[in-house]
Short mmCIF file of C-alpha atoms and ligand atoms in Angstrom, two decimals:
data_model
loop_
_atom_site.label_atom_id
_atom_site.label_comp_id
_atom_site.label_asym_id
_atom_site.label_seq_id
_atom_site.Cartn_x
_atom_site.Cartn_y
_atom_site.Cartn_z
CA MET A 1 108.71 75.31 135.97
CA LYS A 2 108.77 74.32 132.38
CA GLY A 3 106.82 72.70 129.58
CA LYS A 4 104.17 70.38 130.92
CA ASP A 5 104.22 71.89 134.40
CA ILE A 6 102.85 75.17 133.19
CA GLN A 7 99.48 76.04 131.84
CA TYR A 8 97.81 79.33 131.07
CA VAL A 9 94.45 80.07 132.63
CA CYS A 10 92.00 82.84 131.82
CA SER A 11 91.49 84.77 135.03
CA GLN A 12 87.94 85.63 134.03
CA CYS A 13 86.43 82.32 133.07
CA GLY A 14 89.02 79.72 134.02
CA ARG A 15 89.72 78.36 130.53
CA ALA A 16 93.06 76.56 130.49
CA GLU A 17 95.44 76.50 127.51
CA SER A 18 98.89 75.07 126.98
CA LYS A 19 100.15 78.34 125.51
CA TRP A 20 99.53 82.00 126.26
CA LEU A 21 96.76 83.68 124.29
CA GLY A 22 96.02 87.38 123.97
CA ARG A 23 92.28 86.89 123.87
CA CYS A 24 90.25 84.20 125.59
CA PRO A 25 88.33 82.13 123.02
CA ASP A 26 85.61 81.38 125.61
CA CYS A 27 84.77 84.69 127.25
CA GLY A 28 86.45 87.08 124.83
CA SER A 29 88.46 88.96 127.50
CA TRP A 30 91.82 90.43 126.50
CA ASN A 31 95.10 89.88 128.34
CA THR A 32 93.57 87.69 130.99
CA PHE A 33 95.73 84.57 130.59
CA GLU A 34 98.00 83.95 133.53
CA GLU A 35 100.75 81.44 133.97
CA GLU A 36 99.79 78.74 136.42
CA ALA A 37 101.51 75.69 137.81
CA ALA A 38 99.78 72.64 136.37
CA LYS A 39 96.80 71.53 138.45
CA ALA A 40 98.38 68.83 140.57
CA GLU A 41 100.58 71.35 142.30
CA VAL A 42 98.05 73.97 143.11
CA THR A 43 95.02 72.05 144.23
CA GLY A 44 96.42 71.81 147.75
CA LYS A 45 94.59 69.78 150.38
CA ARG A 46 91.51 68.02 149.04
CA ALA A 47 88.15 68.34 150.71
CA VAL A 48 87.70 65.58 153.27
CA ILE A 49 84.47 63.69 152.80
CA SER A 50 85.54 60.20 153.81
CA THR A 51 83.65 57.18 155.14
CA GLU A 52 86.69 56.23 157.22
CA ASP A 53 88.39 54.09 154.62
CA ARG A 54 85.66 51.55 154.05
CA PRO A 55 82.35 51.45 152.23
CA ILE A 56 79.25 51.56 154.42
CA THR A 57 75.55 51.24 153.64
CA LEU A 58 73.62 54.43 153.11
CA GLU A 59 71.53 53.40 156.08
CA ALA A 60 74.58 53.50 158.34
CA VAL A 61 75.47 57.04 157.33
CA GLN A 62 75.06 59.41 160.26
CA VAL A 63 73.15 62.55 159.39
CA ASP A 64 73.51 65.53 161.68
CA PRO A 65 69.98 66.70 162.49
CA LEU A 66 71.22 70.27 162.50
CA PHE A 67 72.68 69.89 159.07
CA ARG A 68 70.84 72.90 157.67
CA PHE A 69 70.06 76.23 159.28
CA GLU A 70 68.22 79.29 158.09
CA THR A 71 70.17 82.50 157.88
CA GLY A 72 67.05 84.50 158.66
CA ILE A 73 67.41 86.40 155.38
CA SER A 74 64.42 84.76 153.74
CA GLU A 75 65.27 85.57 150.14
CA LEU A 76 68.75 84.10 150.53
CA ASP A 77 67.47 81.02 152.34
CA ARG A 78 65.09 80.28 149.49
CA VAL A 79 67.81 80.55 146.86
CA LEU A 80 69.98 78.22 148.92
CA GLY A 81 67.20 75.64 149.01
CA GLY A 82 65.98 76.26 152.56
CA GLY A 83 69.04 77.61 154.35
CA VAL A 84 72.74 76.92 154.69
CA MET A 85 74.11 73.38 154.91
CA LYS A 86 76.55 72.76 157.71
CA GLY A 87 80.06 72.39 156.32
CA SER A 88 79.08 73.70 152.90
CA SER A 89 80.93 76.33 150.96
CA ILE A 90 79.08 79.11 149.21
CA LEU A 91 80.63 81.46 146.71
CA LEU A 92 78.97 84.87 146.42
CA GLY A 93 80.07 86.72 143.30
CA GLY A 94 79.12 90.17 142.09
CA GLU A 95 80.41 93.52 140.91
CA PRO A 96 82.02 95.88 143.41
CA GLY A 97 79.43 98.02 145.18
CA ILE A 98 76.50 95.68 144.62
CA GLY A 99 76.17 94.88 148.32
CA LYS A 100 78.10 91.65 148.94
CA SER A 101 79.76 92.83 152.16
CA THR A 102 76.50 94.32 153.39
CA LEU A 103 74.61 91.10 152.79
CA MET A 104 77.32 89.01 154.43
CA LEU A 105 77.27 91.14 157.57
CA GLN A 106 73.49 90.88 157.72
CA VAL A 107 73.70 87.10 157.27
CA LEU A 108 76.28 86.81 160.05
CA ALA A 109 74.23 88.95 162.41
CA GLU A 110 71.19 86.71 161.87
CA SER A 111 73.20 83.48 161.98
CA ALA A 112 74.83 84.63 165.22
CA LYS A 113 71.51 84.09 166.99
CA GLY A 114 72.48 80.61 168.10
CA ARG A 115 75.84 80.15 166.35
CA SER A 116 79.38 81.45 166.60
CA VAL A 117 80.30 83.52 163.58
CA LEU A 118 83.42 85.13 162.15
CA TYR A 119 83.89 87.80 159.52
CA VAL A 120 87.29 87.77 157.87
CA SER A 121 87.98 91.06 156.17
CA GLY A 122 90.79 91.48 153.73
CA GLU A 123 89.51 94.66 152.17
CA GLU A 124 88.20 96.85 154.91
CA SER A 125 89.69 97.74 158.27
CA PRO A 126 87.98 96.60 161.49
CA SER A 127 86.74 100.13 162.11
CA GLN A 128 85.21 100.40 158.65
CA VAL A 129 83.41 97.13 159.19
CA LYS A 130 82.26 98.25 162.63
CA LEU A 131 80.87 101.51 161.27
CA ARG A 132 78.93 99.66 158.60
CA ALA A 133 77.56 97.15 161.11
CA GLN A 134 76.52 100.04 163.35
CA ARG A 135 74.77 101.73 160.47
CA LEU A 136 72.91 98.49 159.87
CA SER A 137 72.00 98.36 163.60
CA LEU A 138 73.46 94.87 163.99
CA ASP A 139 74.34 93.27 167.30
CA LEU A 140 78.08 94.01 167.40
CA GLY A 141 78.75 91.82 170.43
CA ARG A 142 78.01 88.62 168.56
CA ILE A 143 80.13 89.02 165.43
CA ASP A 144 83.86 88.37 165.61
CA ILE A 145 86.13 90.04 163.11
CA PHE A 146 89.59 89.05 161.97
CA CYS A 147 91.62 91.04 159.50
CA ASP A 148 94.30 88.95 157.83
CA THR A 149 94.66 87.62 154.33
CA ARG A 150 97.34 84.95 154.79
CA SER A 151 95.62 81.64 154.23
CA GLU A 152 97.99 79.73 156.55
CA VAL A 153 97.04 82.09 159.38
CA LEU A 154 93.35 81.65 158.62
CA VAL A 155 93.68 77.88 158.51
CA LYS A 156 95.42 77.85 161.88
CA LEU A 157 92.76 80.10 163.37
CA LEU A 158 89.89 77.98 162.08
CA GLU A 159 91.59 74.76 163.16
CA ASN A 160 91.91 76.03 166.71
CA SER A 161 88.54 77.69 167.17
CA PHE A 162 84.86 76.76 167.11
CA TYR A 163 83.32 79.04 164.54
CA GLU A 164 80.29 77.63 162.78
CA VAL A 165 79.75 80.28 160.12
CA VAL A 166 82.66 82.09 158.49
CA VAL A 167 82.68 84.76 155.80
CA ILE A 168 85.83 85.54 153.86
CA ASP A 169 85.62 88.93 152.17
CA SER A 170 87.14 88.63 149.65
CA LEU A 171 88.68 85.74 147.76
CA GLN A 172 90.85 88.10 145.80
CA THR A 173 92.72 89.31 148.86
CA LEU A 174 93.78 85.84 150.00
CA GLY A 175 97.38 84.75 149.65
CA SER A 176 99.59 81.86 150.60
CA GLU A 177 103.34 81.96 151.18
CA GLU A 178 103.67 78.73 149.24
CA ILE A 179 102.58 80.31 145.98
CA PRO A 180 104.85 82.86 144.37
CA SER A 181 102.15 84.69 142.40
CA PRO A 182 100.45 87.80 143.83
CA ALA A 183 97.16 87.81 145.75
CA GLY A 184 94.23 87.79 143.38
CA SER A 185 95.94 85.64 140.76
CA VAL A 186 94.39 82.41 139.56
CA ASN A 187 97.07 80.38 141.36
CA GLN A 188 96.48 82.04 144.70
CA ILE A 189 92.70 81.98 144.48
CA ARG A 190 92.66 78.28 143.61
CA PHE A 191 95.21 77.26 146.19
CA CYS A 192 93.79 79.22 149.12
CA SER A 193 90.17 78.37 148.35
CA THR A 194 90.91 74.66 148.08
CA MET A 195 92.65 74.71 151.43
CA LEU A 196 89.87 76.64 153.19
CA VAL A 197 86.96 74.80 151.59
CA GLY A 198 88.54 71.46 152.56
CA LEU A 199 89.14 72.50 156.13
CA CYS A 200 85.63 73.91 156.58
CA LYS A 201 84.05 70.74 155.18
CA GLN A 202 86.10 68.70 157.61
CA LYS A 203 85.17 70.86 160.59
CA GLY A 204 81.52 71.39 159.64
CA ILE A 205 81.98 75.14 159.21
CA SER A 206 79.65 76.84 156.76
CA LEU A 207 81.87 79.03 154.63
CA PHE A 208 80.91 82.02 152.53
CA LEU A 209 83.53 83.19 150.05
CA VAL A 210 82.98 86.61 148.54
CA GLY A 211 84.39 87.18 145.06
CA HIS A 212 84.43 90.27 142.88
CA VAL A 213 83.44 90.03 139.28
CA THR A 214 84.83 92.83 137.18
CA LYS A 215 84.19 93.65 133.58
CA GLU A 216 87.65 95.10 133.08
CA GLY A 217 89.40 91.81 133.64
CA THR A 218 91.89 93.07 136.22
CA LEU A 219 91.05 90.47 138.86
CA ALA A 220 90.74 86.73 138.57
CA GLY A 221 87.04 85.95 138.64
CA PRO A 222 85.19 83.66 141.01
CA LYS A 223 84.58 81.39 138.01
CA VAL A 224 87.96 79.74 138.56
CA ILE A 225 86.74 78.17 141.81
CA GLU A 226 83.13 77.37 140.89
CA HIS A 227 83.96 73.67 140.71
CA LEU A 228 85.41 73.68 144.24
CA VAL A 229 82.43 74.98 146.16
CA ASP A 230 78.98 73.51 146.82
CA THR A 231 76.96 76.53 145.85
CA VAL A 232 77.64 79.46 143.55
CA LEU A 233 75.51 82.57 143.92
CA TYR A 234 75.68 85.64 141.75
CA PHE A 235 74.44 89.01 142.82
CA GLU A 236 73.21 91.16 139.96
CA GLN A 237 71.65 94.56 139.70
CA VAL A 238 68.69 94.79 137.39
CA ASN A 239 68.05 98.48 137.76
CA SER A 240 69.06 101.12 140.26
CA GLY A 241 66.86 99.83 143.05
CA ILE A 242 66.64 96.08 142.64
CA ARG A 243 69.26 93.41 143.28
CA LEU A 244 68.84 89.78 142.44
CA ILE A 245 70.62 86.72 143.72
CA ARG A 246 70.66 83.69 141.46
CA ALA A 247 72.26 80.33 142.03
CA ALA A 248 74.51 79.21 139.19
CA LYS A 249 75.19 75.92 140.96
CA ASN A 250 73.61 74.37 144.02
CA ARG A 251 74.42 70.96 145.42
CA TYR A 252 71.70 71.34 148.02
CA GLY A 253 68.78 72.81 146.16
CA SER A 254 67.46 73.94 142.81
CA VAL A 255 68.99 76.70 140.74
CA ASP A 256 65.63 78.10 139.70
CA GLU A 257 64.89 80.34 142.64
CA ILE A 258 65.86 84.00 142.65
CA GLY A 259 66.20 86.21 145.70
CA ILE A 260 65.03 89.80 145.28
CA PHE A 261 66.34 92.66 147.40
CA THR A 262 66.28 96.41 147.52
CA MET A 263 69.15 98.39 149.04
CA GLY A 264 68.05 101.00 151.55
CA GLU A 265 69.27 102.95 154.55
CA LYS A 266 69.38 99.81 156.66
CA GLY A 267 71.08 97.58 154.11
CA LEU A 268 69.46 94.97 151.92
CA LYS A 269 65.79 94.38 152.35
CA ALA A 270 64.10 91.23 151.06
CA VAL A 271 61.28 91.74 148.59
CA THR A 272 58.94 88.95 149.57
CA ASN A 273 56.09 89.81 147.25
CA PRO A 274 57.58 90.65 143.88
CA ALA A 275 54.39 90.13 141.86
CA SER A 276 54.20 93.65 140.48
CA PHE A 277 57.81 94.63 140.90
CA PHE A 278 58.75 94.71 137.25
CA ILE A 279 55.75 96.55 135.89
CA SER A 280 55.83 100.27 135.25
CA GLU A 281 53.24 102.50 136.86
CA ARG A 282 50.88 103.85 134.23
CA GLY A 283 47.58 105.68 134.15
CA ASP A 284 44.37 104.21 132.77
CA GLY A 285 44.85 105.26 129.13
CA PRO A 286 45.77 102.93 126.29
CA LEU A 287 49.14 101.19 126.40
CA PRO A 288 51.86 102.41 124.07
CA PRO A 289 52.22 100.04 121.10
CA GLY A 290 54.95 97.45 121.63
CA ILE A 291 54.13 96.63 125.26
CA ALA A 292 52.82 93.23 126.37
CA PHE A 293 52.46 91.79 129.86
CA SER A 294 53.52 88.31 130.74
CA ALA A 295 52.98 86.13 133.80
CA VAL A 296 56.31 84.41 134.34
CA LEU A 297 57.55 81.95 136.88
CA GLU A 298 60.90 82.16 138.64
CA GLY A 299 61.40 79.18 140.88
CA SER A 300 58.28 78.82 142.96
CA ARG A 301 56.92 82.31 142.45
CA SER A 302 54.94 83.86 139.66
CA PHE A 303 55.09 87.51 138.79
CA LEU A 304 54.17 89.89 136.05
CA VAL A 305 56.69 91.43 133.71
CA GLU A 306 56.47 93.88 130.88
CA ILE A 307 57.96 92.98 127.52
CA GLN A 308 58.79 95.91 125.27
CA ALA A 309 59.39 95.71 121.53
CA LEU A 310 60.28 98.28 118.92
CA THR A 311 60.65 97.77 115.20
CA THR A 312 62.22 100.17 112.74
CA PRO A 313 62.89 99.70 109.02
CA ALA A 314 66.30 98.12 108.60
CA LYS A 315 68.98 100.19 106.94
CA GLY A 316 70.86 98.75 104.01
CA GLY A 317 68.46 95.85 103.65
CA TYR A 318 70.02 93.94 106.50
CA SER A 319 67.89 93.55 109.59
CA ARG A 320 69.21 93.02 113.09
CA ILE A 321 67.88 91.98 116.46
CA TYR A 322 68.94 93.80 119.59
CA SER A 323 67.87 91.94 122.71
CA ASP A 324 69.91 91.29 125.81
CA ARG A 325 67.17 90.46 128.33
CA ILE A 326 65.61 87.74 126.21
CA ASP A 327 67.94 85.47 124.26
CA SER A 328 68.14 86.92 120.75
CA ALA A 329 67.90 83.41 119.24
CA ARG A 330 64.45 83.17 120.81
CA VAL A 331 63.48 86.58 119.43
CA THR A 332 64.65 85.49 115.97
CA ARG A 333 62.58 82.31 116.20
CA VAL A 334 59.44 84.11 117.36
CA ALA A 335 59.90 86.69 114.58
CA ALA A 336 60.20 83.87 112.03
CA ILE A 337 57.03 82.23 113.38
CA LEU A 338 55.18 85.55 113.09
CA GLU A 339 56.45 86.01 109.56
CA ARG A 340 55.57 82.52 108.39
CA HIS A 341 52.33 81.85 110.26
CA ALA A 342 50.80 85.27 110.73
CA GLY A 343 52.07 87.07 107.66
CA LEU A 344 53.90 89.79 109.60
CA ARG A 345 56.66 91.41 107.57
CA LEU A 346 59.38 91.51 110.19
CA GLY A 347 62.19 90.51 107.84
CA GLU A 348 62.80 94.10 106.77
CA GLN A 349 62.81 95.46 110.31
CA ASP A 350 65.41 96.03 112.96
CA ILE A 351 63.96 94.58 116.15
CA TYR A 352 64.65 95.87 119.66
CA VAL A 353 63.41 93.92 122.66
CA ASN A 354 63.63 94.87 126.31
CA VAL A 355 62.08 93.77 129.59
CA GLY A 356 60.75 96.28 132.13
CA GLY A 357 62.96 96.48 135.22
CA GLY A 358 65.81 94.92 133.28
CA ILE A 359 65.24 91.37 134.46
CA LYS A 360 66.50 88.56 132.23
CA LEU A 361 63.86 86.08 131.10
CA SER A 362 64.60 82.60 129.85
CA GLU A 363 61.25 80.89 130.23
CA VAL A 364 59.37 79.51 127.21
CA SER A 365 56.11 81.04 128.38
CA ILE A 366 57.25 84.47 127.24
CA GLU A 367 57.06 83.49 123.58
CA LEU A 368 53.40 84.37 123.15
CA PRO A 369 53.68 87.77 124.92
CA LEU A 370 56.88 88.46 122.98
CA ALA A 371 55.03 87.74 119.73
CA LEU A 372 52.21 90.05 120.83
CA ALA A 373 54.66 92.83 121.67
CA LEU A 374 56.30 92.48 118.24
CA TRP A 375 52.93 92.51 116.50
CA SER A 376 51.85 95.53 118.51
CA ALA A 377 55.09 97.37 117.69
CA LEU A 378 54.95 96.60 114.00
CA THR A 379 51.28 97.39 113.51
CA ASN A 380 51.31 100.32 115.91
CA ARG A 381 48.25 98.96 117.68
CA SER A 382 48.02 98.89 121.47
CA LEU A 383 47.25 95.72 123.34
CA PRO A 384 44.59 95.98 126.05
CA ASN A 385 46.11 97.49 129.18
CA ASN A 386 44.55 94.90 131.47
CA MET A 387 45.58 91.80 129.56
CA ALA A 388 48.44 89.45 130.40
CA SER A 389 49.47 86.41 128.38
CA PHE A 390 51.64 83.34 128.48
CA GLY A 391 52.32 80.41 126.19
CA GLU A 392 55.03 78.69 124.20
CA LEU A 393 55.05 78.92 120.40
CA SER A 394 55.85 75.92 118.26
CA LEU A 395 57.56 76.31 114.93
CA ALA A 396 54.25 75.32 113.36
CA GLY A 397 52.69 78.44 114.84
CA GLU A 398 50.74 76.73 117.61
CA VAL A 399 50.34 78.19 121.10
CA ARG A 400 51.51 75.48 123.48
CA THR A 401 50.63 74.83 127.10
CA VAL A 402 53.17 75.79 129.78
CA SER A 403 53.50 74.69 133.38
CA PHE A 404 51.78 76.30 136.38
CA SER A 405 49.02 77.87 134.40
CA GLU A 406 46.80 78.38 137.47
CA LYS A 407 49.56 80.11 139.37
CA ARG A 408 50.23 82.49 136.49
CA GLN A 409 46.55 83.30 136.11
CA LYS A 410 46.27 83.96 139.82
CA ALA A 411 49.26 86.32 139.75
CA ALA A 412 47.67 88.23 136.87
CA LYS A 413 44.28 88.36 138.57
CA ASP A 414 45.78 89.50 141.88
CA LEU A 415 47.35 92.44 140.10
CA GLY A 416 44.11 93.52 138.52
CA PHE A 417 44.62 92.07 135.07
CA GLY A 418 41.09 91.16 134.02
CA LYS A 419 41.99 89.48 130.74
CA ILE A 420 44.31 86.69 129.93
CA LEU A 421 45.42 85.34 126.56
CA LEU A 422 46.57 81.78 126.99
CA PRO A 423 46.98 78.40 125.30
CA LYS A 424 43.63 76.87 124.35
CA MET A 425 44.34 73.64 126.21
CA THR A 426 44.79 75.59 129.44
CA ALA A 427 41.74 77.82 129.37
CA LYS A 428 39.39 77.09 132.25
CA SER A 429 38.00 79.36 134.91
CA GLY A 430 38.30 82.82 136.36
CA LEU A 431 39.21 85.71 134.14
CA VAL A 432 37.73 86.64 130.80
CA GLN A 433 39.70 84.21 128.73
CA TYR A 434 40.73 84.32 125.13
CA PRO A 435 41.87 80.85 124.22
CA ALA A 436 44.02 80.68 121.13
CA GLN A 437 45.22 77.67 119.22
CA SER A 438 47.67 79.41 116.93
CA ILE A 439 49.59 82.65 116.81
CA LYS A 440 47.33 83.71 113.94
CA GLU A 441 44.28 83.21 116.11
CA ALA A 442 45.98 85.05 118.99
CA LEU A 443 46.65 88.04 116.76
CA GLU A 444 43.10 88.02 115.41
CA ILE A 445 41.89 88.26 119.00
CA CYS A 446 44.24 91.16 119.61
CA GLN A 447 43.05 92.86 116.46
CA ARG A 448 39.50 92.56 117.67
CA LEU A 449 40.40 93.86 121.12
CA SER A 450 42.68 96.73 120.16
P1 TYD B 501 78.95 96.90 149.76
O1 TYD B 501 78.28 95.88 150.61
O2 TYD B 501 80.22 97.47 150.26
O3 TYD B 501 79.23 96.26 148.30
P2 TYD B 501 80.34 95.18 147.84
O4 TYD B 501 80.84 94.48 149.05
O5 TYD B 501 79.59 94.28 146.91
O6 TYD B 501 81.40 95.91 147.12
O7 TYD B 501 77.89 98.06 149.55
C1 TYD B 501 77.56 98.58 148.34
C2 TYD B 501 76.82 99.89 148.37
O8 TYD B 501 75.69 99.86 149.16
C3 TYD B 501 77.65 101.03 148.82
O9 TYD B 501 77.79 101.92 147.72
C4 TYD B 501 76.85 101.72 149.89
C5 TYD B 501 75.48 101.12 149.77
N1 TYD B 501 74.82 100.89 151.05
C6 TYD B 501 73.52 101.36 151.24
O10 TYD B 501 72.91 101.94 150.37
N2 TYD B 501 72.89 101.12 152.46
C7 TYD B 501 73.54 100.48 153.47
O11 TYD B 501 72.92 100.30 154.54
C8 TYD B 501 74.88 100.04 153.27
C9 TYD B 501 75.63 99.33 154.36
C10 TYD B 501 75.48 100.24 152.05
MG1 MG B 502 82.81 94.49 149.83
#
């Protein structure tokens, strides 16, 4: 292969370049560019989604009534948008050890109640898988296992059998004889996945593809096949006990829902009521300065989180913001609003922001509680320990209404928060309310209360 036939693809994020680069301009990884045959050659068989060569009316389209089934793992079903679509392909990415294989076995065991299921293992031997399934007390008689990583063999097997749910663990072990590069390379991953996703769509098999994500950049990441599959899920660990599943792409549902699990003796356990999950246990005394509670919404559920801020005088006259759970651009903006509209001198401070439990927050409603936490940290005054807040801040310093106000207030009330600081337009019934029109007014209320 020469010239136009070759491109270089970052194995971490999938960026393609015409020449080799030492460092990926997109994701910043080093030495991750791999030579790849230009796309046309490696895409393999395309997914078959035909209307038999002629256009038909939407009315004439036949819809299989059993097109979606629940896996029985409620947190996963919700993230998927109500269960697994027949013939859909789902990529499950995550770091090694996070629990991908465990979850997949649990999903298969549940799906097997009424369906034929297959676990394809390229990483662990049949006996290892059996021991794990035994430990999880799963019904071993219903789950078939097949240990082979040659994609041609897998295709033949799936073509000649009647499995309805198939897990391939993992992507990175797959290989095809047609591709000269080693298993785990971008070429192999793309080629084999395309072939398997296409076949499963054609046969109505629901396919789970497990993919490792590594920080070191030694394996091609699942990102290179995100465009091929219907749904992309990422498993992340927010602190030692809690694991979250988020959808990065979902053709059959929203990407707003998160699934929350804990890992225990018997595998992953769904956390169905996460309302207080991210709040630290504390006694009745005053809160430490810098802590504010927020009622946030993830998908359809509201829960309480703890926002922590710390300010210290900047060294060398140059202040910085350290925040990886809340976008630092948002922290900068909220700090500027506080500076301009409430006279807080944050410009000379280094600002550290964290979220209890380590969960990432991207909702606008956290702007008011974030501002309160920064105020509390800077002035060294505690906020009331039974007060939660929510609201968006405008650049003019106003506290703006956010969606699902009632739901947020209910979540706060259910957890024993008696006070709520919220946008003036929203204030209605229930708790002792402190409506505020501007950030200045909000801080005056806090000053009175603290
Ligand atoms: P695993 O599913 O193998 O992770 P991955 O496939 O993502 O690499 O399991 C990860 C960890 O979970 C492993 O360190 C052992 C632990 N674990 C439990 O705590 N309880 C269990 O019931 C099982 C099966 C595993
Ligand atoms: Mg595994």
